[in-house]
PDB file of C-alpha atoms and ligand atoms in Angstrom:
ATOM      1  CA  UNK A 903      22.537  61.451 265.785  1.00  0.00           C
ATOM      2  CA  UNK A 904      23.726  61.733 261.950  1.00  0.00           C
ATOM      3  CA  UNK A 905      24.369  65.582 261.400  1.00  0.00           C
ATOM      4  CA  UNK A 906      25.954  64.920 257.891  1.00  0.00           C
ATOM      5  CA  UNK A 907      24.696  62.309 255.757  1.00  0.00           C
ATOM      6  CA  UNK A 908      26.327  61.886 252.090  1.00  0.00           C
ATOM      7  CA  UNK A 909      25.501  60.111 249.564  1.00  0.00           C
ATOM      8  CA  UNK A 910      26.863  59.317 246.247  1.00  0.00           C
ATOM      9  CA  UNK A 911      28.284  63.075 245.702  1.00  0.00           C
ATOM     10  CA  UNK A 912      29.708  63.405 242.532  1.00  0.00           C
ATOM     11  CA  UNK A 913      31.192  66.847 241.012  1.00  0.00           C
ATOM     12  CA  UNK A 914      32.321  67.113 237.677  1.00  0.00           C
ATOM     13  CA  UNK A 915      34.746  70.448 236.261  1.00  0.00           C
ATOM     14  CA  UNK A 916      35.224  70.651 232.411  1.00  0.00           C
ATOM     15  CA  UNK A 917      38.729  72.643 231.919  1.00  0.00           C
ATOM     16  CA  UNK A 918      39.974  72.753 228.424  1.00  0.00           C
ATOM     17  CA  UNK A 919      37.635  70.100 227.173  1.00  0.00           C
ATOM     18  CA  UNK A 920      38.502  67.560 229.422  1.00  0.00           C
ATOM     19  CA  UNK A 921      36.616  66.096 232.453  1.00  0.00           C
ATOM     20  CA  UNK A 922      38.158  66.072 235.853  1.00  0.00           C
ATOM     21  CA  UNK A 923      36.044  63.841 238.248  1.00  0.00           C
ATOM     22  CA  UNK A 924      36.757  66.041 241.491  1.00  0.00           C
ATOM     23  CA  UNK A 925      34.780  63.837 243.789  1.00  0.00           C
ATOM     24  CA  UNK A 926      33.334  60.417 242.416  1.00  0.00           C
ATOM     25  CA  UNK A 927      30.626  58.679 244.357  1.00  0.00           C
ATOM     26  CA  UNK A 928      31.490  59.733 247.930  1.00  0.00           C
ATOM     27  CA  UNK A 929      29.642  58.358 250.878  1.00  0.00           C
ATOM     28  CA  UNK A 930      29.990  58.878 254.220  1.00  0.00           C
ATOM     29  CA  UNK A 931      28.044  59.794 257.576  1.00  0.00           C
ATOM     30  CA  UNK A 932      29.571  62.046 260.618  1.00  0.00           C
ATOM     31  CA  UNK A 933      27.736  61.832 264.004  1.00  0.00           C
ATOM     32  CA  UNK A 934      27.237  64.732 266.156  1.00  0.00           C
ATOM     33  CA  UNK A 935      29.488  65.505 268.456  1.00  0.00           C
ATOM     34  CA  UNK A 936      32.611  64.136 265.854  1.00  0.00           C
ATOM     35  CA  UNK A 937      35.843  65.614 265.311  1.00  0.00           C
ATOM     36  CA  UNK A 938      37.152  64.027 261.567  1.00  0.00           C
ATOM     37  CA  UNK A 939      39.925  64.484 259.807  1.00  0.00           C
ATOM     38  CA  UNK A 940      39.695  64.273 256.124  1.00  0.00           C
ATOM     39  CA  UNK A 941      42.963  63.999 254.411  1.00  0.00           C
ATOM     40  CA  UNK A 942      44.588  63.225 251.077  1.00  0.00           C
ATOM     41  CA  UNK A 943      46.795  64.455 248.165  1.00  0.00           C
ATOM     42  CA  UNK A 944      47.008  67.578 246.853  1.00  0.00           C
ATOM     43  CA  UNK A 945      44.021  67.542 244.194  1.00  0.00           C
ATOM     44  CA  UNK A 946      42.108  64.599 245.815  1.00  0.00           C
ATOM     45  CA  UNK A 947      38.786  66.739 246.100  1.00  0.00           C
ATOM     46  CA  UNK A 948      39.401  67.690 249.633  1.00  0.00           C
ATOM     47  CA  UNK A 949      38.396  71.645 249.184  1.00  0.00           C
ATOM     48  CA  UNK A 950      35.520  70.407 246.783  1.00  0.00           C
ATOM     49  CA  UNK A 951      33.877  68.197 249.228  1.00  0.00           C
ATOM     50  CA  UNK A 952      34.336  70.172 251.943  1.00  0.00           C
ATOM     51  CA  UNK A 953      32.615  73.516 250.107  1.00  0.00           C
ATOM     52  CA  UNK A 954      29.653  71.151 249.401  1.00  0.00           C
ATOM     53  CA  UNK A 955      29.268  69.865 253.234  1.00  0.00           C
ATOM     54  CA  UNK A 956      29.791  73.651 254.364  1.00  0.00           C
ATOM     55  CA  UNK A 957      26.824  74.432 251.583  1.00  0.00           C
ATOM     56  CA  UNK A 958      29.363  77.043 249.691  1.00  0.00           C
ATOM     57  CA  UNK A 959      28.511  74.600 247.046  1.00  0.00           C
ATOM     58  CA  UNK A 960      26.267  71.971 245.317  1.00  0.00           C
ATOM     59  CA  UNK A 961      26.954  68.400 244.346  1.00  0.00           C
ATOM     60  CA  UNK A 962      26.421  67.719 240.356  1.00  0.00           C
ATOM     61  CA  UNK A 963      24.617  64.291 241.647  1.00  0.00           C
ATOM     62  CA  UNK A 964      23.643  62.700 244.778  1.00  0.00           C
ATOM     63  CA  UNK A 965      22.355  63.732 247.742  1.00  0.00           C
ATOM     64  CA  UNK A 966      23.575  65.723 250.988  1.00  0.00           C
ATOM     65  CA  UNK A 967      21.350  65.751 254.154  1.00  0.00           C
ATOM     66  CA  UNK A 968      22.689  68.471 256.521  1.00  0.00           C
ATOM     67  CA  UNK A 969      20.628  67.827 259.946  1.00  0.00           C
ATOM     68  CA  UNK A 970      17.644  65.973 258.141  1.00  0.00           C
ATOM     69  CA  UNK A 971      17.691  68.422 255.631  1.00  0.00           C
ATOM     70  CA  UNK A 972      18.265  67.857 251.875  1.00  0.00           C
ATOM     71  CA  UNK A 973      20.452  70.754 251.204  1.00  0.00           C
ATOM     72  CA  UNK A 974      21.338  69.319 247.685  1.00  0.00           C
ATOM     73  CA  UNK A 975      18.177  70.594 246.224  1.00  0.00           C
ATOM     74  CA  UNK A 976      17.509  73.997 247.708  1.00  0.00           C
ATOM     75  CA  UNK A 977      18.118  77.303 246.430  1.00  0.00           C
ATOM     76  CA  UNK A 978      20.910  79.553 246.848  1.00  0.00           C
ATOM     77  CA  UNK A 979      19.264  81.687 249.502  1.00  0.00           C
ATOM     78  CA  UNK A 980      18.044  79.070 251.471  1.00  0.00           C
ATOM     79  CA  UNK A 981      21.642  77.600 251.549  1.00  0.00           C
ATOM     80  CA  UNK A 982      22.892  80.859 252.632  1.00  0.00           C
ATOM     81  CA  UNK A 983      20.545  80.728 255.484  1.00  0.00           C
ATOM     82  CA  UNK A 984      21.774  77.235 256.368  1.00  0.00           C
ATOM     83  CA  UNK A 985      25.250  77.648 256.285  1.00  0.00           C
ATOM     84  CA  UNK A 986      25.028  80.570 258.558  1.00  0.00           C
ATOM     85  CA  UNK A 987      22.825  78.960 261.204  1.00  0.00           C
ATOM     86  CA  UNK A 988      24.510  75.387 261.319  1.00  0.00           C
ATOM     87  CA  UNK A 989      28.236  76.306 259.775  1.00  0.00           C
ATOM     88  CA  UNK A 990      31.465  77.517 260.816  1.00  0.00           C
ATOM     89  CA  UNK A 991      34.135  77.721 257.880  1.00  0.00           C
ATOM     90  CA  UNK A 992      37.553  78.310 258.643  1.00  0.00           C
ATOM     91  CA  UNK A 993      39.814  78.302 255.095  1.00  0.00           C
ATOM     92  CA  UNK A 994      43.269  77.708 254.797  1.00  0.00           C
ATOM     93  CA  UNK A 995      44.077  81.382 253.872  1.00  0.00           C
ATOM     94  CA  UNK A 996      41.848  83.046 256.589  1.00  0.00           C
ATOM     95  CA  UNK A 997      39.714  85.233 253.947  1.00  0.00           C
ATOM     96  CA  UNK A 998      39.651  88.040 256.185  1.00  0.00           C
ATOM     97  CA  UNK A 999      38.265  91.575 255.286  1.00  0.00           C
ATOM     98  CA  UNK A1000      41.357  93.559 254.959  1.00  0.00           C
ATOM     99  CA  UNK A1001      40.126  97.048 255.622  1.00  0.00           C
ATOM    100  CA  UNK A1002      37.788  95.777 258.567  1.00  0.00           C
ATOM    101  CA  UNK A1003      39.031  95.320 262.339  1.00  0.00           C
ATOM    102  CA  UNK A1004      38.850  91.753 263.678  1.00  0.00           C
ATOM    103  CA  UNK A1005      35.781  93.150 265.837  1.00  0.00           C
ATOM    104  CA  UNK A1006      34.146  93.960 262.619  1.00  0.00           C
ATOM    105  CA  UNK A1007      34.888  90.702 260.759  1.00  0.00           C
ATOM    106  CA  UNK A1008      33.274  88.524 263.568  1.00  0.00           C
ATOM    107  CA  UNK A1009      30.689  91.001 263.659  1.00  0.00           C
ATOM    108  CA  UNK A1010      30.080  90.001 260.520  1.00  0.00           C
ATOM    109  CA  UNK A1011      28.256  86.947 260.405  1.00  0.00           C
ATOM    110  CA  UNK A1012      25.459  88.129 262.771  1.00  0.00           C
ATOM    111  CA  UNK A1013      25.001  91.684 260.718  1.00  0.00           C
ATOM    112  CA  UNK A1014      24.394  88.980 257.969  1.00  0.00           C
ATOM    113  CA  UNK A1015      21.920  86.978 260.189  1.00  0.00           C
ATOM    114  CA  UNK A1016      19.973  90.360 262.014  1.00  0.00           C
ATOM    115  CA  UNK A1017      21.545  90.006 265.663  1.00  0.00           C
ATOM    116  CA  UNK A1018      21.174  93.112 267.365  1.00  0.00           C
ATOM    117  CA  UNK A1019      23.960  92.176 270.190  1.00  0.00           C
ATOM    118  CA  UNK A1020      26.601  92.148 267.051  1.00  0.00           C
ATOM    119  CA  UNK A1021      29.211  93.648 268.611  1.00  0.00           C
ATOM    120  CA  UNK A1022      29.116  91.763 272.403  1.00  0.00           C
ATOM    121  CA  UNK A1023      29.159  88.751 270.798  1.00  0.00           C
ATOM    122  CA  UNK A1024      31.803  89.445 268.473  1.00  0.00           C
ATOM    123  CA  UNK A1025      33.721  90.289 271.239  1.00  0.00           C
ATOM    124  CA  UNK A1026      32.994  87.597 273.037  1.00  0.00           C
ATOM    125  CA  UNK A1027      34.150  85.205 270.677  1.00  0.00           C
ATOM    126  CA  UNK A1028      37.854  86.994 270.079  1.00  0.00           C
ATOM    127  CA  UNK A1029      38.176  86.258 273.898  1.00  0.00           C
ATOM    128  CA  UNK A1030      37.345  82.827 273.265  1.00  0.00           C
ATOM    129  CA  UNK A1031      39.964  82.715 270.716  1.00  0.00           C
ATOM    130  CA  UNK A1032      42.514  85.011 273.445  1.00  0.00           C
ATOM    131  CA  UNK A1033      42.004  88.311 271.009  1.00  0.00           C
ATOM    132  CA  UNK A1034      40.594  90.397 273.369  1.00  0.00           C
ATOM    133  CA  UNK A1035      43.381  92.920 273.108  1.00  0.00           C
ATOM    134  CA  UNK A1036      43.447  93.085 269.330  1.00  0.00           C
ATOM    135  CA  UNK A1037      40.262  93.439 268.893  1.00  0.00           C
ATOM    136  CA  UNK A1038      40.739  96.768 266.637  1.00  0.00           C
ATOM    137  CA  UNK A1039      43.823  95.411 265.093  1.00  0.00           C
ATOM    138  CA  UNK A1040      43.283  94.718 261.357  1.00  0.00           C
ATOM    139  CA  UNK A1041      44.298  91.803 259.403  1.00  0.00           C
ATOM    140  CA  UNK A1042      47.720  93.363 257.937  1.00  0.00           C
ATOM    141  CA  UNK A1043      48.101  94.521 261.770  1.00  0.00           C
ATOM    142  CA  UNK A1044      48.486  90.359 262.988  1.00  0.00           C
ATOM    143  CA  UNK A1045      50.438  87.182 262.858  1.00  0.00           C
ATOM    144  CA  UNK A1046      49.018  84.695 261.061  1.00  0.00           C
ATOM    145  CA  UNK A1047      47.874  82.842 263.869  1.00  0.00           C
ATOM    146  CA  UNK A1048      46.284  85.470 265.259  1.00  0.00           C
ATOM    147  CA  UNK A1049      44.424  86.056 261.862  1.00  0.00           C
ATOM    148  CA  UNK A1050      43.178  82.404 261.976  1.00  0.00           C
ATOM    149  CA  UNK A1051      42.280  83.371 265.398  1.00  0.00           C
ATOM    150  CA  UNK A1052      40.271  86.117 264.193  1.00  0.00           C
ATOM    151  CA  UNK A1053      38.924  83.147 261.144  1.00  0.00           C
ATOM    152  CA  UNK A1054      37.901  80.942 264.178  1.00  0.00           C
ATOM    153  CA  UNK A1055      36.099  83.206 266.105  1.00  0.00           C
ATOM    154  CA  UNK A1056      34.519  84.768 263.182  1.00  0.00           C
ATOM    155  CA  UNK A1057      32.947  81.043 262.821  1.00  0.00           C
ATOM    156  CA  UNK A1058      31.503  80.419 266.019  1.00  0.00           C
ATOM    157  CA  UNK A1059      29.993  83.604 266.307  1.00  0.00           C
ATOM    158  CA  UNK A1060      26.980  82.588 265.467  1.00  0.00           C
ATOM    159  CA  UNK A1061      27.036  79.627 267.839  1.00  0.00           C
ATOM    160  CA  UNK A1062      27.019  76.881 265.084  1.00  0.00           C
ATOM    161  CA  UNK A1063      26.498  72.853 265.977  1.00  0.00           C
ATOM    162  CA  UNK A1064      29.766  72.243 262.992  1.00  0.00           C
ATOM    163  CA  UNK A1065      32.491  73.566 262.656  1.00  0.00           C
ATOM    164  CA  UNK A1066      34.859  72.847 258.817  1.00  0.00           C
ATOM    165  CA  UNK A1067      38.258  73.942 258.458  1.00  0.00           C
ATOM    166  CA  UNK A1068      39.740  73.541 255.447  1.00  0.00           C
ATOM    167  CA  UNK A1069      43.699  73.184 256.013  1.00  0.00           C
ATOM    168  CA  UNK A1070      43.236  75.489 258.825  1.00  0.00           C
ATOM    169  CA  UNK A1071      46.881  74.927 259.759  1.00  0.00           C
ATOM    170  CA  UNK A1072      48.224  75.335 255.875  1.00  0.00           C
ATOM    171  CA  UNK A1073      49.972  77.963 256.284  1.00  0.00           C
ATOM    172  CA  UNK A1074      51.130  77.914 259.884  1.00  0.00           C
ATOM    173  CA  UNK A1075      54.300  77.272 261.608  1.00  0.00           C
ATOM    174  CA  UNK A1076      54.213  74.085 263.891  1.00  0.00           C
ATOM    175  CA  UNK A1077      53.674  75.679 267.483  1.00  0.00           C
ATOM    176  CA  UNK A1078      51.002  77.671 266.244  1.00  0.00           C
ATOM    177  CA  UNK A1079      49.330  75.061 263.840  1.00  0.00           C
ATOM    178  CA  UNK A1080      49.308  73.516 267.939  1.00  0.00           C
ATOM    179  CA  UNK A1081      47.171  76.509 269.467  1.00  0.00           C
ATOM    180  CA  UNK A1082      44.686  76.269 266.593  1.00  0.00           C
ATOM    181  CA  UNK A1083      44.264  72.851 267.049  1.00  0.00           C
ATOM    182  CA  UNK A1084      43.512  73.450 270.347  1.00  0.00           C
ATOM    183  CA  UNK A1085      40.848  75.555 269.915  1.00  0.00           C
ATOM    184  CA  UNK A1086      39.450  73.021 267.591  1.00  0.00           C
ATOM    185  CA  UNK A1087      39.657  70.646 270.547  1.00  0.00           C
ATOM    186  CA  UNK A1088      38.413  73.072 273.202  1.00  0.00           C
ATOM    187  CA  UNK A1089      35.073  73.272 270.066  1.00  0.00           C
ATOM    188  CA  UNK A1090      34.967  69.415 270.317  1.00  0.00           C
ATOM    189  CA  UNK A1091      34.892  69.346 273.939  1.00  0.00           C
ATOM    190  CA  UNK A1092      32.031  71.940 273.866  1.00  0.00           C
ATOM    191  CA  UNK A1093      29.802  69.485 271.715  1.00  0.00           C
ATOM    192  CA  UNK A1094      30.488  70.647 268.321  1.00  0.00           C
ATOM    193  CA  UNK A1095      31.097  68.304 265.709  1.00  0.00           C
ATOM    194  CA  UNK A1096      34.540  69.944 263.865  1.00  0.00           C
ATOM    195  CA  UNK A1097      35.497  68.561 260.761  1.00  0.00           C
ATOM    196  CA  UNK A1098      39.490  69.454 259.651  1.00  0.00           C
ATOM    197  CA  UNK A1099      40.908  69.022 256.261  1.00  0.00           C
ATOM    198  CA  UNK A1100      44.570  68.258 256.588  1.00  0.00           C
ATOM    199  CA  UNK A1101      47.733  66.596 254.945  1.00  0.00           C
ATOM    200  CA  UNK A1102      49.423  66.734 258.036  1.00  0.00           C
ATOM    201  CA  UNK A1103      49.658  63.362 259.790  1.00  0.00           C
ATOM    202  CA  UNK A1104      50.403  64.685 262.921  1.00  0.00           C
ATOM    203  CA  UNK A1105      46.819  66.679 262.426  1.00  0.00           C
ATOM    204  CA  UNK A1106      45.265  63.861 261.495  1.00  0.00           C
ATOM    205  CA  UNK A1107      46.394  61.499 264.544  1.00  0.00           C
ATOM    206  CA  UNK A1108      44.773  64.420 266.739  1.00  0.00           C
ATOM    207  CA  UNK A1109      41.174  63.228 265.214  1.00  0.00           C
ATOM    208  CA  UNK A1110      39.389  60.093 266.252  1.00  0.00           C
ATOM    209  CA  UNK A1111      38.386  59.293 263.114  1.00  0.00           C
ATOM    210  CA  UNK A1112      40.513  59.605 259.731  1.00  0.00           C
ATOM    211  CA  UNK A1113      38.771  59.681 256.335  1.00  0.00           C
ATOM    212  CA  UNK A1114      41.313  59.530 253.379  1.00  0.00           C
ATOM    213  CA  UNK A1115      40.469  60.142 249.606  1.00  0.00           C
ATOM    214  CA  UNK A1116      42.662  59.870 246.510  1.00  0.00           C
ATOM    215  CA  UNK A1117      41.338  60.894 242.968  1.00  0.00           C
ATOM    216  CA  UNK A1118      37.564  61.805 244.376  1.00  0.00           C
ATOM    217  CA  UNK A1119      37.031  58.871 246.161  1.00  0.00           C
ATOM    218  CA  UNK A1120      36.853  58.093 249.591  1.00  0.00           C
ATOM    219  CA  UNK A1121      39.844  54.902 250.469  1.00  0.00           C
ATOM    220  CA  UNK A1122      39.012  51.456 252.521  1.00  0.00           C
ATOM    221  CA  UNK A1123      41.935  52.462 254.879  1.00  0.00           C
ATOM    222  CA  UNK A1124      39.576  55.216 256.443  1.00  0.00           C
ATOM    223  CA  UNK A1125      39.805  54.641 259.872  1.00  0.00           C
ATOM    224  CA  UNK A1126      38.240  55.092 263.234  1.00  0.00           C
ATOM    225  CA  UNK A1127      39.627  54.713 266.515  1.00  0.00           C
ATOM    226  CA  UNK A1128      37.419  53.343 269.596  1.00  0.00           C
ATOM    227  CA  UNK A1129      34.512  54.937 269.857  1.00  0.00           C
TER     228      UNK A1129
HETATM  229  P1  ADP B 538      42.246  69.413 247.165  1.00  0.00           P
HETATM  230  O1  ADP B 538      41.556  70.394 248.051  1.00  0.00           O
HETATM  231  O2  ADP B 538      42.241  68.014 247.692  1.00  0.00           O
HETATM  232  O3  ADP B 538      43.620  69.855 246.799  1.00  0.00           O
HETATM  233  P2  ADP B 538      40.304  70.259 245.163  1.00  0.00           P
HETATM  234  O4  ADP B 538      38.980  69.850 245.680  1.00  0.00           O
HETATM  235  O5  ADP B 538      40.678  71.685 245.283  1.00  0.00           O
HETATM  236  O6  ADP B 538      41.429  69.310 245.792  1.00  0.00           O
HETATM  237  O7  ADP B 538      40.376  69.861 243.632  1.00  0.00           O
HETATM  238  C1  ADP B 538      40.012  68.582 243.144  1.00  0.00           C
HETATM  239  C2  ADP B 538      40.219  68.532 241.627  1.00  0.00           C
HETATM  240  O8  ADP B 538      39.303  69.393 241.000  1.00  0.00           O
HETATM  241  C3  ADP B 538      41.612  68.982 241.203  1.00  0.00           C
HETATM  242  O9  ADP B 538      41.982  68.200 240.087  1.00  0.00           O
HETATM  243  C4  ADP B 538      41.390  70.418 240.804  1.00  0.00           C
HETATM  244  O10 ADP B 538      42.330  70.809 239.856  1.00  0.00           O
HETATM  245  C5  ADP B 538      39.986  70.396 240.249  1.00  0.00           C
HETATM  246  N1  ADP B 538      39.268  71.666 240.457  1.00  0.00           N
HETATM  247  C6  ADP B 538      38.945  72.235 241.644  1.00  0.00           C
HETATM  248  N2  ADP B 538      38.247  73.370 241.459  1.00  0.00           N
HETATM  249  C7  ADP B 538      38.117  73.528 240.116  1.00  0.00           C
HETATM  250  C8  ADP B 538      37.479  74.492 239.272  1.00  0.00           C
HETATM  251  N3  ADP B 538      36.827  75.543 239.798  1.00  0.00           N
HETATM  252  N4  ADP B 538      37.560  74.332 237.947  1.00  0.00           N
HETATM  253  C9  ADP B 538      38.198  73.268 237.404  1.00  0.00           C
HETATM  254  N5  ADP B 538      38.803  72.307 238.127  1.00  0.00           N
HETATM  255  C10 ADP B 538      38.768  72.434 239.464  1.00  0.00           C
HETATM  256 MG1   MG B 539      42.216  72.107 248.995  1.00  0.00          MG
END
């Protein structure tokens, strides 16, 4: 089953008068169930494509069927309802709340989507991630890896089919770069289709199937191993 189908997504950003073609024409199809790397240079569109799939944003042309639906075309608070019912997004920098507890930033998500078990599932999902004893920590209280932890948990709280991370690793030393990508696995193996944004090779090789852009477009050496 096709649980991302894009076509032709272009996305255009004027700065100082001049064009910059972030993403040019991309097309490309994930299957459920997938776990994808998409890598690339620094500036190749990576982030921009990967805010459009997670519906933080809109393509300028083409279209972008999330689960059957054309998500291209619909408003704002109709993506918003999307995104939180099929999306997990895990960014490079965690985009924690800094004043809120890691219970309260999972909690989050479902406060946002009218869950009245907020708080068991939150905590739920930190012991998923092996946070149940930090639980009332706050951001500024944690490693970093235990803040993307906190990131990962906070996105499947809401139990969604897709997980993105974009450069979830970025800004992670090696070992523990390893124990996120090992949840990511652990999401795979659950069913989940994850999608990872990366420039790390080693990443990359962790993912069955490898698409690389340069420049906004997607390359020919994209690859997929077996099946
Ligand atoms: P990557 O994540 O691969 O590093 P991005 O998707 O962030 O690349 O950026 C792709 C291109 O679009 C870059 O040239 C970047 O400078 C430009 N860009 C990204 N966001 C904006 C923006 N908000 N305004 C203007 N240019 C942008
Ligand atoms: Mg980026």
């Amino acid at each position: 089953m096709i649980v991302i189908d894009a076509v032709g997504l272009r996305k255009t950003y004027m700065l100082g008068g001049t064009e910059i073609n972030a993403l040019d024409d991309v097309s490309f199809q994930i299957s459920k169930g997938e776990k994808i790397a998409i890598t690339g240079p620094s500036g190749s569109g990576k982030s921009t494509l990967m805010h459009i799939l997670g519906c933080l944003d809109r393509p300028d042309a083409g279209s972008y069927k999330l689960a059957g639906e054309d998500v291209a075309i619909l408003p704002s608070s109709r993506l918003a309802e999307i995104r939180n019912k099929h999306i997990g997004f895990v960014f490079q920098t965690f985009n924690l709340l800094a004043r809120l507890s890691a219970l309260e930033n999972v909690e989050l998500p479902l406060l946002y989507a009218g869950f009245r078990d907020a708080k068991d599932r939150a905590a739920e999902a930190l012991r998923v991630v092996g946070l149940a004893d930090r639980m009332y920590h706050e951001p500024n209280q944690m490693s970093g890896g235990q803040r993307q932890r906190v990131a990962v948990a906070r996105a499947i709280v809401t139990n969604p089919a897709m997980i993105l991370a974009d450069e979830p690793t970025g800004n992670l030393d090696t070992k523990t770069g390893d124990e996120i990508m090992a949840l990511f696995e652990d999401l795979n193996k659950d069913g989940r289709t994850v999608v990872i944004v990366t420039h790390e090779p080693d990443i990359a090789a962790q993912c069955r199937r490898i698409i690389h852009i340069r420049d906004g477009k997607i390359e020919d050496k994209s690859i997929s191993k077996g099946a």
